[in-house]
XYZ file of C-alpha atoms in Angstrom:
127
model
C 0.000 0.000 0.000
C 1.482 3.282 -0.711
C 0.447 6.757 0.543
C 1.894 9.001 -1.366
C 0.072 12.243 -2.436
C -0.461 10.833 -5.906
C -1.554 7.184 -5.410
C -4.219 8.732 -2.738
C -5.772 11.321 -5.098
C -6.102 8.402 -8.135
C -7.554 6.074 -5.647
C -9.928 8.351 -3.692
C -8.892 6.696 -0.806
C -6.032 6.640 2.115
C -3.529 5.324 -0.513
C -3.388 2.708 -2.960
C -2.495 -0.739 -3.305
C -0.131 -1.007 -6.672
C 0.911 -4.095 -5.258
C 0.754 -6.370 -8.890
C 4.047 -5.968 -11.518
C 2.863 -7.339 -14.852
C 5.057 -7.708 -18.016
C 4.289 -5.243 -19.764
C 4.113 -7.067 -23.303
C 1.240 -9.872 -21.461
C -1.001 -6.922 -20.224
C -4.189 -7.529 -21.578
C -7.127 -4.744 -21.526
C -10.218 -5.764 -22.646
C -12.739 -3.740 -24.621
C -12.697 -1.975 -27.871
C -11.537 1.471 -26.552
C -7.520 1.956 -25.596
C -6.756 3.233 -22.200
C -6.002 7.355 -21.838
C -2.766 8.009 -20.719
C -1.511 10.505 -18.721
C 2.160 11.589 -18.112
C 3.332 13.858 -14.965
C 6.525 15.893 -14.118
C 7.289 12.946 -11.925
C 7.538 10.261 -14.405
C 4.825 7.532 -13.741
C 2.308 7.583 -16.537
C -1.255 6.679 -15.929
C -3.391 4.822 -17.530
C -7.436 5.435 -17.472
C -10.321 3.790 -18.678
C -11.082 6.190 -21.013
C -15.038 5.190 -20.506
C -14.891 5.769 -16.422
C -12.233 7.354 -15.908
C -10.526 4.412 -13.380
C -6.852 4.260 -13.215
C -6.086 1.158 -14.793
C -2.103 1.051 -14.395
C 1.134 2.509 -14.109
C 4.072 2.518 -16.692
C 7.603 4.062 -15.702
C 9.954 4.839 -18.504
C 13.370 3.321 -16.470
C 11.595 -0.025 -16.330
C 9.964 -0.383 -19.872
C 9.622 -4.099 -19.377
C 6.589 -3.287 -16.772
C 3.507 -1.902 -15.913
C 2.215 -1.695 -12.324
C -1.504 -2.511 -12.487
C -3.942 -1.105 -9.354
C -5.175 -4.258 -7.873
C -8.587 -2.640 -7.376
C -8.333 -3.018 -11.180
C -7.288 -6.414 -12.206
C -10.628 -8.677 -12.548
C -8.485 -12.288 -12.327
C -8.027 -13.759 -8.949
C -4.738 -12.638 -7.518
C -3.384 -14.452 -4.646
C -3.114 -13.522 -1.150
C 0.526 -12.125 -0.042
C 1.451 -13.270 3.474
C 1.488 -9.740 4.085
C 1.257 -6.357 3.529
C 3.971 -3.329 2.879
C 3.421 0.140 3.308
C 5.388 2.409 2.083
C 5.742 6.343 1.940
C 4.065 5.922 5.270
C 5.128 9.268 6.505
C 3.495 10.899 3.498
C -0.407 9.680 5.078
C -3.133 11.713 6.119
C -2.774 12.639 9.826
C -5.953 11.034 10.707
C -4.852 7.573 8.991
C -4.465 5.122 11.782
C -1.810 2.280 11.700
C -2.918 -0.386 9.259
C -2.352 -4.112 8.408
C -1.205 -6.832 10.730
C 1.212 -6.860 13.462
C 4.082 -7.967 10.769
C 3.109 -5.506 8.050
C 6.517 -3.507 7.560
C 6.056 0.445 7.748
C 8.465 2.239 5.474
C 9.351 6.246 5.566
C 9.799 6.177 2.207
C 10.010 3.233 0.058
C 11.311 -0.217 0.613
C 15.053 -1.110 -0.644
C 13.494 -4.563 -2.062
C 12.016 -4.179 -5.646
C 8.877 -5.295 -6.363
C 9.864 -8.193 -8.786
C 12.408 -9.987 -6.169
C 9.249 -9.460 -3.300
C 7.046 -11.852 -5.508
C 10.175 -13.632 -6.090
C 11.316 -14.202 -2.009
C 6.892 -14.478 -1.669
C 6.953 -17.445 -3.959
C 4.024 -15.196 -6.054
C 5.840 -14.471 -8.945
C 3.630 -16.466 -11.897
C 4.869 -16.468 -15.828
């Protein structure tokens, strides 16, 4: 779960859980419209359903190779992870209370671990 300023305001919520890496090449979107995308000074570009308006995914242009899918977004079963990270957690609403389970790791600002060897150590990581 991150809550950063920009993963709260495209969830609507206390921060958003971005916690699926996808190749990007296998990323499949189905309809017959293309998802909107939208590029910040910070680098991540969004993509929206260009119907609703949902975020959809991420892309970032120093990892081509993947996107970063919201799970809120994916409609396949994912499985459960054995637990949760939160990172950024510094960057939360004041009012946000302490969330997850008693092992959940809290992070200032981001973990060192990439996201690719955490489904790897997880045993989650599915080709």
């Amino acid at each position: 779960m991150c809550y950063c300023r920009r993963c709260r305001k495209l969830s609507g919520a206390i921060g958003a859980a971005i916690n699926v890496i996808a190749d990007a090449p296998t990323l499949k979107v189905e309809g017959e419209l293309e998802p909107t995308r939208y590029e910040t000074s910070e680098g991540p570009v969004t993509a929206f359903c260009p119907r609703c308006g949902s975020p959809l995914f991420l892309e970032m242009a120093i990892w081509p190779d993947w996107v970063y899918p919201f799970a809120a977004a994916v409609d396949t079963p994912l499985p459960e992870p054995p637990h949760h990270i939160h990172v950024r957690w510094t960057e939360r609403q004041p009012w946000v209370p302490a969330i997850g389970g008693p092992d959940d790791p809290h992070f200032e600002d981001n973990t060192d671990e990439s996201m690719i060897d955490w489904h790897d150590r997880m045993g989650l990581a599915q080709s």
